[in-house]
XYZ file of C-alpha atoms in Angstrom:
627
model
C -3.548 18.118 -39.142
C -2.447 16.787 -42.498
C 0.634 17.398 -44.554
C 0.777 20.617 -46.577
C 2.166 18.678 -49.536
C 0.270 16.189 -51.664
C 1.209 12.522 -51.686
C 4.348 11.677 -53.677
C 4.147 8.615 -55.888
C 7.399 9.083 -57.828
C 10.722 7.377 -57.218
C 12.394 10.656 -56.304
C 11.367 11.611 -52.768
C 9.805 15.003 -52.189
C 10.546 16.772 -48.919
C 7.543 17.401 -46.697
C 7.148 18.911 -43.231
C 5.021 17.955 -40.241
C 2.520 20.579 -39.285
C 3.893 20.490 -35.728
C 7.042 21.548 -33.921
C 8.527 18.063 -33.671
C 11.294 19.048 -31.256
C 8.686 20.594 -28.978
C 6.551 17.467 -29.330
C 9.433 15.194 -28.369
C 10.147 17.367 -25.323
C 6.472 17.216 -24.390
C 6.354 13.446 -24.763
C 9.589 12.687 -22.941
C 9.305 15.181 -20.087
C 5.584 15.624 -19.507
C 3.473 12.834 -21.021
C 5.606 9.705 -20.630
C 7.396 8.790 -17.422
C 10.403 7.280 -19.223
C 11.837 6.771 -22.745
C 11.270 3.043 -22.164
C 7.712 3.416 -23.498
C 8.982 3.579 -27.078
C 9.173 -0.238 -27.083
C 5.542 -0.388 -26.022
C 4.571 1.972 -28.873
C 6.376 -0.211 -31.427
C 4.669 -3.335 -30.093
C 1.266 -1.646 -30.028
C 1.519 -0.545 -33.645
C 2.573 -4.050 -34.744
C -0.224 -5.748 -32.769
C -2.828 -3.351 -34.153
C -1.546 -3.952 -37.688
C -1.816 -7.749 -37.472
C -5.232 -7.462 -35.788
C -6.433 -5.427 -38.773
C -4.867 -7.990 -41.135
C -6.725 -10.845 -39.435
C -9.985 -8.931 -39.750
C -9.292 -8.605 -43.495
C -7.911 -12.115 -44.019
C -8.430 -14.567 -41.149
C -6.180 -17.139 -42.878
C -3.183 -14.787 -43.144
C 0.048 -15.850 -41.438
C 0.703 -13.657 -38.426
C 4.178 -12.765 -37.193
C 5.866 -9.998 -35.208
C 9.661 -9.942 -35.013
C 11.716 -7.563 -32.925
C 15.485 -7.236 -33.225
C 18.135 -4.890 -31.884
C 21.793 -4.099 -32.236
C 23.762 -1.221 -30.753
C 22.123 1.976 -31.928
C 19.396 0.301 -34.020
C 16.006 -1.315 -33.296
C 13.863 -3.073 -35.914
C 10.332 -4.462 -35.664
C 8.641 -6.383 -38.494
C 5.036 -7.461 -38.739
C 2.830 -9.219 -41.304
C 0.034 -6.761 -40.642
C -2.290 -4.672 -42.765
C 0.407 -2.373 -44.149
C -0.034 1.082 -45.714
C -0.245 2.671 -49.147
C 1.643 5.869 -49.969
C -1.468 7.973 -49.382
C -2.113 6.292 -46.037
C 1.518 6.841 -45.028
C 1.021 10.574 -45.585
C -2.287 10.832 -43.776
C -1.541 8.480 -40.877
C 2.143 8.750 -40.103
C 2.381 12.534 -40.416
C -0.852 13.378 -38.597
C -0.736 13.599 -34.829
C -3.444 11.583 -33.095
C -5.028 10.080 -36.225
C -5.867 6.429 -35.722
C -5.618 3.818 -38.453
C -8.061 1.681 -36.526
C -11.305 3.656 -36.796
C -14.144 1.604 -38.159
C -14.532 2.477 -41.845
C -11.065 4.088 -42.256
C -9.536 2.794 -45.501
C -12.170 0.098 -45.769
C -11.639 -1.403 -42.324
C -14.714 -2.722 -40.534
C -12.880 -3.781 -37.361
C -14.194 -2.049 -34.297
C -11.956 0.328 -32.408
C -12.079 -1.724 -29.208
C -9.916 -4.417 -30.848
C -6.941 -2.037 -30.988
C -4.531 -0.653 -28.447
C -3.394 2.804 -29.464
C -3.119 5.501 -32.097
C -0.627 4.839 -34.878
C 0.520 8.389 -35.630
C 1.199 9.552 -32.069
C 2.590 6.130 -31.173
C 5.198 6.135 -33.929
C 6.214 9.748 -33.391
C 6.672 8.939 -29.693
C 9.667 6.857 -30.765
C 11.517 10.116 -31.352
C 12.166 10.159 -27.603
C 15.060 7.793 -28.411
C 15.433 7.986 -32.225
C 17.053 10.533 -34.533
C 15.601 8.780 -37.571
C 12.589 6.515 -38.138
C 12.309 4.491 -41.328
C 9.100 2.657 -42.227
C 8.930 0.177 -45.108
C 5.354 -0.989 -45.665
C 3.148 -2.749 -48.195
C -0.632 -2.735 -48.097
C -2.594 -5.975 -47.762
C -5.826 -4.211 -48.729
C -4.477 -3.056 -52.123
C -2.402 -5.870 -53.677
C -1.546 -3.623 -56.649
C -0.004 -0.897 -54.492
C 3.786 -0.665 -54.516
C 5.846 -0.893 -51.328
C 6.314 2.459 -49.639
C 9.164 3.990 -47.646
C 8.393 6.668 -45.072
C 11.548 8.281 -43.680
C 11.432 10.876 -40.912
C 14.092 12.673 -38.887
C 13.953 14.531 -35.616
C 14.347 17.900 -37.349
C 10.653 17.702 -38.265
C 10.886 16.579 -41.914
C 9.827 13.387 -43.648
C 9.770 11.852 -47.131
C 7.463 9.317 -48.731
C 8.395 7.349 -51.825
C 7.343 4.215 -53.635
C 9.922 1.428 -53.763
C 10.640 -1.235 -56.371
C 8.299 -4.235 -56.278
C 10.857 -6.527 -54.670
C 11.706 -4.133 -51.836
C 9.100 -5.896 -49.678
C 7.473 -8.924 -51.218
C 4.839 -9.641 -48.518
C 2.262 -7.275 -47.033
C 3.204 -5.822 -43.679
C 5.445 -3.201 -42.126
C 9.034 -2.891 -40.982
C 10.017 -0.027 -38.658
C 13.698 0.787 -38.155
C 14.878 3.217 -35.482
C 18.311 4.822 -35.409
C 19.229 6.014 -31.912
C 19.937 9.672 -31.390
C 23.072 10.737 -29.471
C 22.633 10.183 -25.748
C 19.880 7.571 -26.134
C 21.981 4.584 -27.206
C 21.430 2.839 -23.854
C 17.763 2.345 -24.788
C 18.687 0.378 -27.920
C 21.101 -2.096 -26.303
C 19.762 -5.586 -27.234
C 19.462 -6.845 -23.647
C 17.549 -3.706 -22.686
C 15.198 -3.922 -25.659
C 14.477 -7.603 -24.971
C 13.797 -6.960 -21.296
C 11.427 -4.090 -22.112
C 9.647 -6.175 -24.740
C 9.094 -9.009 -22.246
C 7.924 -6.558 -19.616
C 5.386 -4.886 -21.880
C 4.371 -7.707 -24.189
C 4.420 -11.014 -22.320
C 0.594 -11.310 -22.410
C -0.035 -10.024 -25.944
C -2.290 -12.289 -28.041
C 0.261 -12.947 -30.830
C 3.591 -14.751 -30.814
C 6.413 -12.211 -30.741
C 10.093 -13.093 -31.112
C 13.273 -11.185 -30.355
C 16.580 -11.517 -32.177
C 19.861 -9.946 -31.147
C 21.698 -8.445 -34.115
C 20.867 -6.948 -37.528
C 17.823 -8.031 -39.557
C 17.308 -7.746 -43.314
C 13.642 -6.850 -42.939
C 12.420 -10.237 -44.171
C 13.072 -12.244 -41.028
C 16.631 -13.304 -41.918
C 19.876 -12.324 -40.239
C 20.728 -11.926 -36.562
C 20.928 -14.658 -33.951
C 18.492 -17.300 -32.803
C 15.014 -15.836 -32.164
C 13.653 -16.022 -28.619
C 10.000 -15.906 -27.647
C 8.725 -12.766 -25.901
C 5.140 -13.743 -25.168
C 4.194 -16.183 -22.404
C 0.550 -17.171 -22.811
C -1.859 -18.028 -21.449
C -1.440 -15.983 -18.292
C -0.496 -18.129 -15.312
C -3.895 -17.568 -13.665
C -5.639 -18.976 -16.767
C -3.524 -22.132 -17.095
C -4.829 -25.574 -16.108
C -3.143 -27.354 -13.183
C -3.622 -30.900 -11.893
C -4.415 -29.813 -8.318
C -5.203 -26.618 -6.375
C -1.900 -27.035 -4.541
C 0.017 -27.139 -7.834
C -1.760 -23.976 -8.927
C -0.829 -22.206 -5.670
C 2.815 -23.184 -6.164
C 2.792 -21.877 -9.735
C 1.181 -18.604 -8.688
C 3.689 -18.203 -5.857
C 6.534 -18.607 -8.342
C 4.926 -16.067 -10.666
C 4.610 -13.579 -7.793
C 8.245 -14.072 -6.774
C 9.365 -13.432 -10.346
C 7.060 -10.450 -10.853
C 7.053 -8.682 -7.471
C 10.042 -10.177 -5.662
C 8.240 -11.864 -2.758
C 6.616 -15.209 -1.990
C 2.963 -14.511 -1.135
C 1.057 -15.768 1.863
C -1.798 -16.623 -0.489
C -3.322 -15.697 -3.836
C -6.812 -14.408 -4.632
C -8.433 -14.868 -8.048
C -9.760 -11.632 -9.534
C -12.199 -12.802 -12.204
C -14.830 -10.339 -13.466
C -15.977 -11.612 -16.897
C -18.714 -8.968 -17.194
C -16.119 -6.224 -16.715
C -13.519 -7.927 -18.916
C -11.053 -8.316 -16.047
C -8.939 -11.374 -15.226
C -6.034 -11.602 -12.841
C -4.818 -12.422 -9.368
C -4.013 -10.593 -6.127
C -1.024 -11.723 -4.065
C -1.111 -11.357 -0.279
C 2.006 -9.665 1.088
C 4.048 -11.826 3.486
C 4.998 -8.879 5.731
C 2.993 -6.101 7.406
C 2.632 -2.851 5.505
C 1.241 0.524 6.468
C -2.433 1.195 5.693
C -1.282 4.566 4.343
C 0.897 2.844 1.748
C -0.735 2.632 -1.674
C 0.460 -0.514 -3.404
C 1.448 -0.430 -7.060
C -0.638 -2.916 -9.020
C 0.299 -4.282 -12.427
C -2.315 -3.596 -15.125
C -2.370 -4.982 -18.689
C -4.689 -3.566 -21.333
C -5.576 -6.186 -23.975
C -2.369 -7.982 -23.022
C -0.097 -4.907 -23.193
C 1.373 -3.703 -19.905
C -0.204 -0.376 -19.051
C 1.475 0.258 -15.694
C 3.145 -1.548 -12.856
C 2.342 1.306 -10.461
C -1.448 1.361 -10.681
C -2.631 2.702 -7.328
C -6.349 3.116 -8.041
C -7.281 -0.452 -8.971
C -8.281 -1.775 -5.529
C -9.896 -0.114 -2.488
C -7.514 1.619 -0.083
C -8.261 -0.920 2.658
C -6.827 -3.734 0.499
C -3.283 -2.492 1.097
C -2.145 -6.015 2.016
C -2.227 -7.304 -1.590
C -0.431 -6.627 -4.855
C -2.522 -7.362 -7.934
C -1.831 -8.127 -11.594
C -4.723 -8.046 -14.058
C -5.506 -7.971 -17.766
C -8.509 -5.943 -18.943
C -10.097 -4.987 -22.241
C -12.682 -2.528 -20.887
C -10.961 -0.071 -18.558
C -9.889 3.258 -19.994
C -6.224 4.340 -20.014
C -4.962 7.854 -19.373
C -3.532 9.946 -22.221
C -0.024 8.594 -21.644
C -1.417 5.026 -21.428
C 0.568 4.582 -18.221
C -2.328 4.350 -15.752
C -6.078 3.850 -15.546
C -8.487 6.731 -15.961
C -10.494 7.031 -12.751
C -14.049 7.056 -14.090
C -17.331 5.376 -13.122
C -16.320 2.119 -14.808
C -13.112 1.871 -12.808
C -15.024 2.748 -9.635
C -17.424 -0.148 -10.232
C -14.555 -2.532 -11.024
C -12.696 -1.406 -7.906
C -15.721 -2.159 -5.762
C -16.174 -5.571 -7.390
C -12.499 -6.476 -6.916
C -12.770 -5.419 -3.265
C -15.734 -7.773 -2.925
C -13.529 -10.583 -4.284
C -10.938 -9.932 -1.558
C -13.637 -9.852 1.116
C -15.142 -13.101 -0.180
C -11.715 -14.718 0.080
C -11.542 -13.736 3.758
C -15.012 -15.182 4.325
C -14.035 -18.460 2.668
C -10.939 -18.789 4.868
C -12.962 -18.111 8.014
C -15.517 -20.730 7.040
C -13.259 -23.547 5.877
C -9.527 -22.885 6.422
C -8.982 -21.339 9.870
C -5.267 -22.172 9.930
C -4.600 -20.191 6.758
C -6.740 -17.360 8.091
C -4.807 -17.322 11.368
C -1.523 -17.144 9.440
C -2.885 -14.218 7.435
C -4.198 -12.352 10.489
C -0.925 -12.782 12.344
C 0.563 -10.516 9.687
C -2.325 -8.370 8.444
C -4.826 -8.070 11.286
C -4.553 -4.294 10.979
C -5.917 -4.371 7.450
C -8.831 -6.598 8.389
C -9.656 -4.364 11.345
C -9.635 -1.381 9.006
C -12.108 -3.153 6.719
C -14.293 -4.453 9.561
C -14.884 -0.917 10.891
C -17.049 -0.247 7.852
C -18.581 -3.687 7.491
C -20.560 -5.110 10.413
C -21.091 -8.368 8.539
C -17.367 -8.859 8.140
C -16.793 -7.876 11.773
C -19.136 -10.663 12.847
C -17.386 -13.042 10.478
C -13.871 -12.160 11.656
C -14.782 -11.885 15.346
C -13.430 -15.335 16.293
C -10.024 -14.449 14.893
C -9.273 -10.752 15.416
C -6.432 -10.431 17.974
C -6.379 -7.832 20.765
C -4.079 -7.023 23.667
C -6.001 -7.768 26.856
C -5.414 -7.926 30.596
C -5.150 -11.708 30.132
C -2.617 -11.539 27.307
C -2.914 -11.347 23.529
C -5.940 -13.302 22.336
C -8.806 -13.252 19.894
C -11.863 -11.221 20.723
C -13.999 -14.360 20.732
C -11.772 -15.997 23.347
C -11.897 -12.896 25.493
C -15.681 -12.448 25.282
C -16.182 -16.091 26.248
C -14.843 -15.181 29.706
C -16.124 -11.605 30.017
C -19.594 -10.355 29.091
C -18.671 -6.913 30.452
C -15.711 -5.526 28.549
C -13.703 -2.553 29.751
C -11.214 -0.752 27.568
C -8.651 2.025 27.803
C -8.086 4.523 25.005
C -4.339 4.788 25.456
C -1.553 2.267 25.786
C -0.259 4.059 28.902
C -3.590 3.715 30.713
C -3.724 0.028 29.852
C -0.228 -0.576 31.211
C -1.193 1.079 34.493
C -4.316 -1.009 34.933
C -3.610 -4.381 33.280
C -1.583 -6.114 36.067
C -4.125 -5.286 38.751
C -7.125 -5.933 36.513
C -5.859 -9.427 35.698
C -5.387 -10.242 39.386
C -8.938 -9.127 40.220
C -10.686 -10.772 37.262
C -11.435 -7.495 35.508
C -11.551 -7.871 31.714
C -9.712 -4.942 30.086
C -8.766 -4.467 26.427
C -6.078 -2.103 25.203
C -7.850 0.089 22.643
C -4.873 2.387 22.231
C -3.873 0.796 18.944
C -5.160 1.747 15.500
C -8.842 0.878 14.833
C -9.346 -1.003 18.134
C -11.475 1.671 19.813
C -13.697 1.916 16.711
C -14.168 -1.853 16.617
C -15.051 -2.065 20.296
C -17.616 0.693 19.843
C -19.217 -1.395 17.080
C -19.029 -4.670 18.991
C -22.462 -4.380 20.712
C -24.122 -4.059 17.283
C -22.748 -7.512 16.452
C -23.000 -9.000 19.943
C -25.902 -7.303 21.809
C -25.242 -9.482 24.843
C -21.940 -7.692 25.510
C -21.503 -4.480 27.478
C -18.560 -2.306 26.462
C -17.451 0.604 28.684
C -14.388 2.798 28.935
C -12.398 2.265 32.129
C -10.938 5.094 34.219
C -8.725 5.285 37.290
C -11.658 5.855 39.631
C -13.418 2.712 38.497
C -10.272 0.640 39.065
C -9.797 2.084 42.558
C -13.379 1.223 43.478
C -12.809 -2.417 42.495
C -9.833 -2.814 44.842
C -10.480 -4.113 48.361
C -10.864 -1.380 51.001
C -8.679 -1.442 54.114
C -10.492 -1.942 57.461
C -11.427 1.393 59.015
C -9.384 0.721 62.152
C -6.239 0.017 60.099
C -6.718 3.144 57.988
C -7.228 5.311 61.110
C -4.032 3.879 62.595
C -2.162 4.893 59.442
C -3.703 8.377 59.238
C -0.432 10.226 60.145
C 1.453 8.260 57.490
C -1.208 8.969 54.821
C -1.200 12.668 55.750
C 2.571 12.826 55.272
C 2.303 11.017 51.930
C -0.431 13.326 50.637
C 1.498 16.409 51.677
C 4.632 15.214 49.868
C 2.773 14.486 46.615
C 0.480 17.516 46.651
C 2.886 19.416 44.381
C 2.660 16.584 41.834
C -1.135 16.864 41.656
C -1.466 13.322 43.015
C -3.756 11.929 45.712
C -2.786 8.984 47.930
C -5.232 6.206 48.808
C -4.791 2.934 50.672
C -6.207 -0.314 49.309
C -5.529 -4.054 49.556
C -5.009 -5.771 46.226
C -3.192 -8.484 44.338
C -0.479 -9.183 43.431
C 1.136 -8.618 46.836
C 4.480 -7.962 45.129
C 3.221 -4.603 43.755
C 3.746 -1.963 46.473
C 2.039 0.926 44.698
C -0.060 1.584 41.626
C -0.130 4.880 39.732
C -3.525 5.574 38.123
C -3.968 8.526 35.831
C -6.864 8.878 33.372
C -7.647 11.510 30.765
C -9.694 13.702 33.115
C -6.869 13.743 35.625
C -4.363 14.759 32.975
C -6.688 17.533 31.776
C -6.938 18.859 35.324
C -3.155 18.745 35.715
C -2.698 20.609 32.422
C -5.219 23.225 33.593
C -3.294 23.683 36.834
C -0.011 24.066 34.938
C -1.617 26.671 32.704
C -2.940 28.481 35.778
C 0.515 28.698 37.314
C 1.971 30.333 34.190
C -0.991 32.557 33.232
C -1.410 36.301 33.793
C -3.955 37.704 36.224
C -6.863 37.712 33.757
C -6.390 34.102 32.657
C -5.625 33.055 36.237
C -9.066 34.234 37.240
C -10.738 32.434 34.362
C -8.830 29.176 34.837
C -9.256 29.362 38.598
C -12.989 29.617 38.163
C -12.872 26.335 36.259
C -11.424 24.468 39.226
C -13.916 21.968 40.488
C -14.057 18.409 41.635
C -12.170 17.085 38.620
C -10.334 13.833 39.415
C -6.634 13.799 40.098
C -3.992 11.145 39.569
C -3.852 8.537 42.326
C -1.028 6.695 44.007
C -2.733 3.558 45.355
C -0.653 2.012 48.140
C -1.018 -1.746 48.610
C -1.712 -2.531 52.279
C -0.947 -6.205 51.569
C 2.652 -5.386 50.606
C 5.236 -5.808 53.404
C 7.299 -2.841 52.213
C 4.315 -0.492 52.546
C 3.743 -1.699 56.099
C 7.375 -1.077 57.043
C 7.392 2.390 55.486
C 4.155 3.311 57.241
C 5.796 2.357 60.570
C 8.904 4.549 60.139
C 9.313 6.995 63.051
C 11.189 9.616 60.953
C 8.680 11.809 59.090
C 11.326 13.126 56.655
C 12.436 9.603 55.796
C 8.793 8.576 55.385
C 8.271 11.415 52.895
C 11.366 10.424 50.906
C 10.193 6.813 50.814
C 6.757 7.897 49.559
C 8.390 9.953 46.807
C 10.416 6.877 45.832
C 7.238 4.781 45.668
C 5.617 7.442 43.476
C 8.590 7.495 41.125
C 8.748 3.691 40.880
C 4.997 3.437 40.152
C 5.273 6.209 37.577
C 8.117 4.391 35.798
C 6.165 1.121 35.859
C 3.252 2.827 34.079
C 5.703 3.751 31.265
C 4.328 7.275 31.060
C 6.599 10.138 29.944
C 8.063 12.040 32.907
C 7.361 15.721 33.435
C 10.246 17.953 34.592
C 8.685 18.048 38.084
C 8.588 14.222 38.154
C 12.242 13.984 37.142
C 13.176 16.453 39.892
C 11.240 14.419 42.462
C 12.881 11.158 41.373
C 16.330 12.705 41.609
C 15.580 14.148 45.063
C 14.177 10.872 46.377
C 17.123 8.850 45.057
C 19.692 11.174 46.631
C 17.686 11.311 49.853
C 17.681 7.530 50.186
C 21.424 7.399 49.446
C 22.022 10.059 52.087
C 19.946 8.138 54.631
C 21.658 4.824 53.802
C 25.203 6.216 54.076
C 24.318 8.180 57.217
C 22.958 5.007 58.837
C 26.093 3.121 57.866
C 28.311 5.828 59.384
C 26.252 5.793 62.582
C 26.548 2.037 62.910
C 30.305 2.233 62.286
C 30.677 4.866 64.959
C 28.868 2.746 67.507
C 31.343 -0.135 67.135
């Protein structure tokens, strides 16, 4: 799309019109393409950097400068770049999407990869904050060409005119923006400087900022302040590795607002990627996608890049600079193509190599990392048997012997039992520990998957799921004579708990202080759910569900024959009191297992509590009456 009018080379400006609805374009840019008006500063910086890059390609000895200044309602940027002739101003500044950086355009031989953006669309994007854009430019390629003024307004019109010879003595370009009503906040000097530092701190040329008006030749305004801060902190030399870690930690605190546990170099020269990943000091959800900071040829592309690293590396925040990855149309994120996929895999390998290095040579730092981010490493190890073997000495698990690493636990137990839920583990753990049974709580995220993979790494280990029946079988049986003597008591107990779907068994186990143990595995719960469904079903479903009844296991209340309280309860002469006591034991064991109570369980607990109170007060009244 080029202008309908021919180039004007006379002093009197001729009105021309863009072949585009500029108001519609500005709405498109500000509401649909760009996330915020703040990107106008990036577009100004990109155009200036591209211009001086082209100038260096033409004249390597040329002095390079980029100066940015701002006052309320006005932003100016000056560069000593390649500049434009009047004809180029028409064809480039009024044509959407045309790039001044194509190899061969206007005699340039510089390859496109040396440039950041497209001049036309970049400058017009400034209309998201400007009502008027004025460009004063002089070509370095054509020393005989007069300076040119290109003046555009947000109503869609522009003028091009040649200026007197002294209007701009040196080649280069000055762009002046006048804020439109409602956008003045984006031209406040402090805001412009902050945005310039944010976007341009790693750009390859020195850029300065001045608060106040500029005359277009570098004079006026206050004292200039540097915007760029090169080389990047990860590329700077340091006297010691410790000094480098301190410097990187300070950079992370300034950039992301936290002091990292550690830093990981992300250096992929073949892919044109350099940077660093900072390890978060606090746990974060694996579902959380971290926002990484991505620079393209030094210019900030995004600080919310969520597709740079693999999903499992959620425990780091990265900052990189690249000259090969492809930006999206808005240049606010990375285009997810095959190149990015390969880079993502390579960066993930860097993070994994860092873990391997810590395991091999710095176990204390690795332990500090795993104390915070063991969940992330477990997530990674599920898909990487080599890493699982590497991390095995350090991965923590909750076991029947306390929280410990898997290596410590397997040193004592070659046969490993596990429960799939936290509730099952809490039922079994106290008794298992007393009887030397090694049990791991696999009710937490990833643990069951890791235990299933463990035999592939350690073939000498046997891993089996533990159920209530297996635990009962490991407890010491009571002598037959003692169990026969307690048969009436056990019959009463079983009758009382029949409605709860719970069997009663007698065993002798440690610790003696535990009077009863409630064991309930998945099969038992499924049977209880089937029974509940049977009770509420119609005749057809009752027949079907009834036919499914078999020898499915039920929950068990295991009474400890070693416990003195159990012996006293079993010797009570009052059958009703015995039943109430058994219900109380059931309720206490159920609460100790930390399982959610069913309505029937709550009713039983309430009945048993009131029954014991009634018995206690009745006994007290009887004793008082006997005095």
